[in-house]
CSV table of C-alpha atoms in Angstrom, one decimal:
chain,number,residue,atom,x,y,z
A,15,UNK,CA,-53.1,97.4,-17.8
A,16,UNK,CA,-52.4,101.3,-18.7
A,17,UNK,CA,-52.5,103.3,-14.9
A,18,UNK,CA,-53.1,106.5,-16.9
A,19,UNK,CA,-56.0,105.2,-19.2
A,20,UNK,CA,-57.8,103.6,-15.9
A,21,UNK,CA,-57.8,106.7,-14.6
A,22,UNK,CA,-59.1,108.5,-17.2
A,23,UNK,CA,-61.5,105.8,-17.6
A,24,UNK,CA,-62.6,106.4,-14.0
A,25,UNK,CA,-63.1,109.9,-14.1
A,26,UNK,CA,-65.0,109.6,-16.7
A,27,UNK,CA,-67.5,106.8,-15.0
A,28,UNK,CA,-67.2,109.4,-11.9
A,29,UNK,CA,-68.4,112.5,-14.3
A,30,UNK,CA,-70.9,110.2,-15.5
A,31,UNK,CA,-72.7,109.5,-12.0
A,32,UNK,CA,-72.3,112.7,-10.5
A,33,UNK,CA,-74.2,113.8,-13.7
A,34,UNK,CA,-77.1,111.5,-13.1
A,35,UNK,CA,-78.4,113.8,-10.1
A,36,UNK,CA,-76.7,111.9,-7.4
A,37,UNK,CA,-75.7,115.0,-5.6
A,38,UNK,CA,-79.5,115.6,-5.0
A,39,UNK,CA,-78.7,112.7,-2.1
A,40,UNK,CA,-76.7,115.0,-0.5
A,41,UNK,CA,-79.5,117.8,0.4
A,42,UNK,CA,-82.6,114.7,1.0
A,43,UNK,CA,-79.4,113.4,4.0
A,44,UNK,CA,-79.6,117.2,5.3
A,45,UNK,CA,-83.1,116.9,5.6
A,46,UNK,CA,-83.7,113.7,6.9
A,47,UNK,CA,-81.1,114.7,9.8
A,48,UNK,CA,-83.2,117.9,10.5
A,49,UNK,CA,-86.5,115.6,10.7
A,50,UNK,CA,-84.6,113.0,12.7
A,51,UNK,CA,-83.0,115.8,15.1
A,52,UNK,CA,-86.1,117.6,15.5
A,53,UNK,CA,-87.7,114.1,16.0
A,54,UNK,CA,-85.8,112.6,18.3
A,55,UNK,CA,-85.8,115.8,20.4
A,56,UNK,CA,-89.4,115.3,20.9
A,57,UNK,CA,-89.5,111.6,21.7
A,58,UNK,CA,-86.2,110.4,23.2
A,59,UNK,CA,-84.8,113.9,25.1
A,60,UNK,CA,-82.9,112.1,27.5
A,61,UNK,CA,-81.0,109.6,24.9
A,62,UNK,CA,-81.1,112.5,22.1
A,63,UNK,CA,-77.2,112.1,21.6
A,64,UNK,CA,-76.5,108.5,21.0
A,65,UNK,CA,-79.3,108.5,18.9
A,66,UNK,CA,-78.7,111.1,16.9
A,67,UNK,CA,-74.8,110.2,16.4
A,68,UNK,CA,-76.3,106.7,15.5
A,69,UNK,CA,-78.9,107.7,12.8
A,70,UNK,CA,-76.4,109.7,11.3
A,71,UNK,CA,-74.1,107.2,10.5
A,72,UNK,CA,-76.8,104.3,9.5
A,73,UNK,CA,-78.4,106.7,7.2
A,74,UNK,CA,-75.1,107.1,5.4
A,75,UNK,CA,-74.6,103.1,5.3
A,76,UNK,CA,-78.0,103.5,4.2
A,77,UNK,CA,-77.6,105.5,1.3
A,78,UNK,CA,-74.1,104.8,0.0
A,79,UNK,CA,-75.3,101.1,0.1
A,80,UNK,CA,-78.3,101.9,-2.1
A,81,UNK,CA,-76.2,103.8,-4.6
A,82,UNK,CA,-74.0,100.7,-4.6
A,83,UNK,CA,-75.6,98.6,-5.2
A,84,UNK,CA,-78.4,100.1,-7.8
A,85,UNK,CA,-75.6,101.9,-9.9
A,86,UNK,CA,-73.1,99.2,-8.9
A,87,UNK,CA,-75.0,95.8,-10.9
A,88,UNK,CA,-75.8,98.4,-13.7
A,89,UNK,CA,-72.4,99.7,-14.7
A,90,UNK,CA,-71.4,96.9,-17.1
A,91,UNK,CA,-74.9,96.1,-18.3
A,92,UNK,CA,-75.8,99.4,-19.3
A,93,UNK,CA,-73.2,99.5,-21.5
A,94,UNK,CA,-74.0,96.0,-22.8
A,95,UNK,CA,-77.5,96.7,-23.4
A,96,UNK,CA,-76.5,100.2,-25.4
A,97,UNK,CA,-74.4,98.7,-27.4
A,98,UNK,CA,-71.3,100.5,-26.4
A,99,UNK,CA,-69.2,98.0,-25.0
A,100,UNK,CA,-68.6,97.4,-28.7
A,101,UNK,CA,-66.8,100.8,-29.7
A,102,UNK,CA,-65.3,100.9,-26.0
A,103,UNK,CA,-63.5,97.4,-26.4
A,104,UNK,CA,-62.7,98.6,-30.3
A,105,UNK,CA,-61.2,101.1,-28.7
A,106,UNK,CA,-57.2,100.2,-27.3
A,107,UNK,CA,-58.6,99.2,-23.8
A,108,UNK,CA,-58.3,96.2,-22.0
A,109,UNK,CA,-61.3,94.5,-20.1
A,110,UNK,CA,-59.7,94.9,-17.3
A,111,UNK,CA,-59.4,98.7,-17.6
A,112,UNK,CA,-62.7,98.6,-18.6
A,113,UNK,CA,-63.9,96.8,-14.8
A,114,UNK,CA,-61.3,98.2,-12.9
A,115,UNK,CA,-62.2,102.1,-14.4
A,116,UNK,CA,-66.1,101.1,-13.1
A,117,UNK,CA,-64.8,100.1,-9.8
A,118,UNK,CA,-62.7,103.2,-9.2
A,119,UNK,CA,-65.3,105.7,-10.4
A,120,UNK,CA,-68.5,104.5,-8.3
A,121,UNK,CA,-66.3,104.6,-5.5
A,122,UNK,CA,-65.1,108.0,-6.2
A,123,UNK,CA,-68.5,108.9,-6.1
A,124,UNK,CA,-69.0,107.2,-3.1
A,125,UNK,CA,-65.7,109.0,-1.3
A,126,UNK,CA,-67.0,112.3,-2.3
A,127,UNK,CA,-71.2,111.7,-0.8
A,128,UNK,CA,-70.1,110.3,2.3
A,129,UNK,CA,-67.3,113.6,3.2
A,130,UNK,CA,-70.1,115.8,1.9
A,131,UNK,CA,-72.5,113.6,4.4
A,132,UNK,CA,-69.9,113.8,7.2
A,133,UNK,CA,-69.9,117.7,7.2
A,134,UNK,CA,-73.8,118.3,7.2
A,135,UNK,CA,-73.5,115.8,10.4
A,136,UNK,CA,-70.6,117.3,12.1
A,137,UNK,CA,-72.6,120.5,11.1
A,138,UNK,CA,-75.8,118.9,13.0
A,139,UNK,CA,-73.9,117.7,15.8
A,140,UNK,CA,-72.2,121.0,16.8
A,141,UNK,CA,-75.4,122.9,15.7
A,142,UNK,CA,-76.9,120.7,18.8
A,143,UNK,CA,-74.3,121.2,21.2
A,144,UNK,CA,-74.0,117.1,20.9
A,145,UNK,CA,-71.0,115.6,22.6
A,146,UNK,CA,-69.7,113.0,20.4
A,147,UNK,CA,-66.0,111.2,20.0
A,148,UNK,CA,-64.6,112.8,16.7
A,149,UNK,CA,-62.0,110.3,16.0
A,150,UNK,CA,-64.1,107.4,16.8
A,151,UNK,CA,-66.7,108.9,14.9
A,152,UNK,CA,-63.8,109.7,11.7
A,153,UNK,CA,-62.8,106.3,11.8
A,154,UNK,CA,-66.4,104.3,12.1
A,155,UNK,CA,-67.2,106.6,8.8
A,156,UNK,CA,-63.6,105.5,7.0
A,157,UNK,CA,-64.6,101.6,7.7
A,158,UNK,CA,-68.2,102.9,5.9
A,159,UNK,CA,-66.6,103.4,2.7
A,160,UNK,CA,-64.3,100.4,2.8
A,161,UNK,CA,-67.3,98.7,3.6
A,162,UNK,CA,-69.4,100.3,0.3
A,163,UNK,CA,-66.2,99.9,-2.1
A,164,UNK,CA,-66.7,95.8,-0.9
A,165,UNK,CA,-70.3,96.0,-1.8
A,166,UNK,CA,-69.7,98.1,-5.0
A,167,UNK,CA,-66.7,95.2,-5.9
A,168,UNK,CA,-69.8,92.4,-5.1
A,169,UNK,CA,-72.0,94.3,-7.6
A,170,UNK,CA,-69.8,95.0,-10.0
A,171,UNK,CA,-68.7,91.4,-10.1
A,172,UNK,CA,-72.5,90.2,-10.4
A,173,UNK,CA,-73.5,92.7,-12.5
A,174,UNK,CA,-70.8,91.2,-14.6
A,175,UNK,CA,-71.8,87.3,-14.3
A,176,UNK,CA,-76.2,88.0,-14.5
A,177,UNK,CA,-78.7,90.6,-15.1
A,178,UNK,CA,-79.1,93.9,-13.6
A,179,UNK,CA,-82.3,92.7,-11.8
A,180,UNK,CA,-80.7,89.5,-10.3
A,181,UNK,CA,-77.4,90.7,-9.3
A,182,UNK,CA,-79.3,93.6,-7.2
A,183,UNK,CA,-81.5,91.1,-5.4
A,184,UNK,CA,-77.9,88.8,-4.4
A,185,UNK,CA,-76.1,91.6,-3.7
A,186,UNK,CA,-78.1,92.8,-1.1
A,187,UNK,CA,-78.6,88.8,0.0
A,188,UNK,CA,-74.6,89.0,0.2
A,189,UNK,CA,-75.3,92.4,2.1
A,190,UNK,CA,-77.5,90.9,5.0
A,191,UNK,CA,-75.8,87.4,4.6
A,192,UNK,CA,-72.3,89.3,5.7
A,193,UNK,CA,-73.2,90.8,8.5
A,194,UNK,CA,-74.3,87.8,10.6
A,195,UNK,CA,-71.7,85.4,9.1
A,196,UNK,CA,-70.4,85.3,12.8
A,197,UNK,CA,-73.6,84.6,13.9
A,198,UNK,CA,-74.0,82.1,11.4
A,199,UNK,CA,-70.7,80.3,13.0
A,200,UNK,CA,-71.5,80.6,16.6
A,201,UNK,CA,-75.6,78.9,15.7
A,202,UNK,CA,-73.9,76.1,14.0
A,203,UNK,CA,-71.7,75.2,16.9
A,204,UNK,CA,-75.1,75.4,19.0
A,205,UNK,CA,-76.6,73.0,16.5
A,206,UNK,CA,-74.3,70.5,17.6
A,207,UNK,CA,-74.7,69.3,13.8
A,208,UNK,CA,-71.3,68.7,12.3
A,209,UNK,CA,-73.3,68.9,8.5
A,210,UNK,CA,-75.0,71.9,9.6
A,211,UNK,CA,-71.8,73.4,11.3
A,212,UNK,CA,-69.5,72.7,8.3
A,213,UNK,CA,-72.7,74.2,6.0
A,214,UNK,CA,-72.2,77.6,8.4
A,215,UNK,CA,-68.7,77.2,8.2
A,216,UNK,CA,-68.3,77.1,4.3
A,217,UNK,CA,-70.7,80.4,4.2
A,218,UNK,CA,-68.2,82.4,6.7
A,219,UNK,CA,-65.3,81.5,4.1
A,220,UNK,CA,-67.1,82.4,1.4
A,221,UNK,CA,-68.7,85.7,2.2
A,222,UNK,CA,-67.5,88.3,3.5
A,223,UNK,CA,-67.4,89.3,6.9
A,224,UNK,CA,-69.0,92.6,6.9
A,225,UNK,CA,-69.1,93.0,10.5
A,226,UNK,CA,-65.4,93.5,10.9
A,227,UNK,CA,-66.2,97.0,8.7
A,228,UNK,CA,-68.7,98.1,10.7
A,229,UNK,CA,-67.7,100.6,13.6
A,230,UNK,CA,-71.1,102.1,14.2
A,231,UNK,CA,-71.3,100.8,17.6
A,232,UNK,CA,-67.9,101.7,19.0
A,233,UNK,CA,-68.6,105.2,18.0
A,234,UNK,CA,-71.5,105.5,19.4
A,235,UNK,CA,-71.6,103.5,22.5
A,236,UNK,CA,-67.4,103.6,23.1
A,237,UNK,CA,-67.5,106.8,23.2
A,238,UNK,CA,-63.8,107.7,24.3
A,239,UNK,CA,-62.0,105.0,23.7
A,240,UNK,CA,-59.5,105.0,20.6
A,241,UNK,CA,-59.7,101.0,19.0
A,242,UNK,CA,-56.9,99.2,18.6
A,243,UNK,CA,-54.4,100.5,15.1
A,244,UNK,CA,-53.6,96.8,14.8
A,245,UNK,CA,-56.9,95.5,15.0
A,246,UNK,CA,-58.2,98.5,12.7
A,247,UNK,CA,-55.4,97.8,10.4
A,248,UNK,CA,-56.1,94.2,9.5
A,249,UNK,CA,-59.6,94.7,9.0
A,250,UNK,CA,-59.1,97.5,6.8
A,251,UNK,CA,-56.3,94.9,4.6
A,252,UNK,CA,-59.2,92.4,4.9
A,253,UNK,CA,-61.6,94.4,3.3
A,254,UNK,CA,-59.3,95.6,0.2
A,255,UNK,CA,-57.8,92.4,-0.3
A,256,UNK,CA,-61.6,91.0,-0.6
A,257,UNK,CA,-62.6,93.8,-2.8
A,258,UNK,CA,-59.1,93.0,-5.2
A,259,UNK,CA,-60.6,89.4,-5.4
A,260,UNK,CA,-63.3,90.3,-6.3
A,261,UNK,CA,-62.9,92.4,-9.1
A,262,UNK,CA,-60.1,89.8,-10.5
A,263,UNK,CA,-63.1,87.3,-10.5
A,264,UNK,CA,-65.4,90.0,-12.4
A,265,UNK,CA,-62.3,90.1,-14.8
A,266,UNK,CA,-61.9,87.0,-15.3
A,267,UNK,CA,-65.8,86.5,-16.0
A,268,UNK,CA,-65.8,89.6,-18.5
A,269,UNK,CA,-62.5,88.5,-20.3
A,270,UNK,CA,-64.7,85.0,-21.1
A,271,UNK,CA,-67.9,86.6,-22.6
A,272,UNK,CA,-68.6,87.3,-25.9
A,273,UNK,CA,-70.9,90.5,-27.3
């Protein structure tokens, strides 16, 4: 695999998305903050600055997971269905520079919305005299986008192996599924079943553990507290080493079909 052709590759899939109007996601997350600030003004005074500090950051899960997902399971397919694929693997370019250029672009894109996202809420937050924990609140937004390059590597990958249509509706199964696999774990032990607990057990293997990338909740309700580097650190390895996988798998699948 050529570095300087992936990259190229990328930018291109990057120039390509940023093209299709995604920026407009940017100034609809600047006004759904002023609604929700001026909202929750109104109806929850008292609480106004946990709440705030937490809408901000779902709403970007919220939309960097949608743009994942929908642009995500349609990457490869749109260029199956146009034909394109054809010239493109014509073309000196491996099929895995072809996957691995997807992967890197959509999460370029991704990179850029959520540090465009982070400034109108920083924006909102000093704008409301909020008191918040910046690094906490830096960190839980880092663990965001290693948490929406995972999905975008689970799209990509099913987008790869089905239809557009299907792969949207499992990757958002693989979405919800992920963050309650520990809960999954924890029920089966209650069942007391060992089928049903090594059924629970298989699933916590197999997907991905989502909740170990999601740092909402220490930066909004721990507040001062700075979590633990090593602690950080391994679940930030877990998350790319799942996203490498992944995308080997999706290479794999394309190398194997046939257009």
């Amino acid at each position: 695999m050529n570095p300087n052709r992936t990259i190229v590759l990328a930018k291109n899939v990057f120039q390509e998305v940023i093209r299709d109007h995604i920026l407009y996601i940017i100034g609809f997350y600047a006004i759904i903050l002023a609604i929700a600030n001026r909202a929750i003004f109104e109806f929850a005074a008292t609480t106004q600055d946990k709440i705030f500090l937490d809408f901000c950051l779902a709403a970007m899960n919220v939309i960097g997971l949608i743009i994942a997902i929908f642009i995500g399971t349609g990457l490869v397919n749109k260029e199956i269905e146009k034909r394109t694929i054809l010239m493109l693997i014509a073309k000196p370019i491996s099929r895995s520079e072809f996957i691995t250029s997807k992967y890197l672009g959509l999460s370029g894109v991704l990179g850029v919305l959520l540090l465009a996202m982070t400034a109108i809420a920083l924006v909102f937050l000093q704008l409301s005299k909020i008191v918040y924990p910046f690094t906490s609140f830096l960190i839980a937004v880092l663990f965001i986008f290693l948490q929406l390059t995972l999905i975008t590597a689970i799209a990509i990958t099913l987008g790869v192996f089905t239809s557009s249509l299907i792969a949207t509706a499992l990757t958002f199964a693989v979405y919800l599924m992920g963050n309650i696999t520990q809960d999954l774990v924890a029920l089966g032990r209650l069942t007391e079943n060992p089928a049903v607990e090594r059924f629970t057990q298989a699933l916590y293997l197999i997907l991905p553990d989502l909740s170990r990338l999601n740092l909402q909740n220490d930066a909004v309700y721990g507040m001062q507290a700075i979590p633990d580097v090593i602690t950080l650190f391994g679940h930030g390895i877990y998350g790319l080493i799942y996203s490498f996988m992944l995308l080997a798998m999706a290479i794999l699948i394309f190398l194997k079909k046939e257009f």
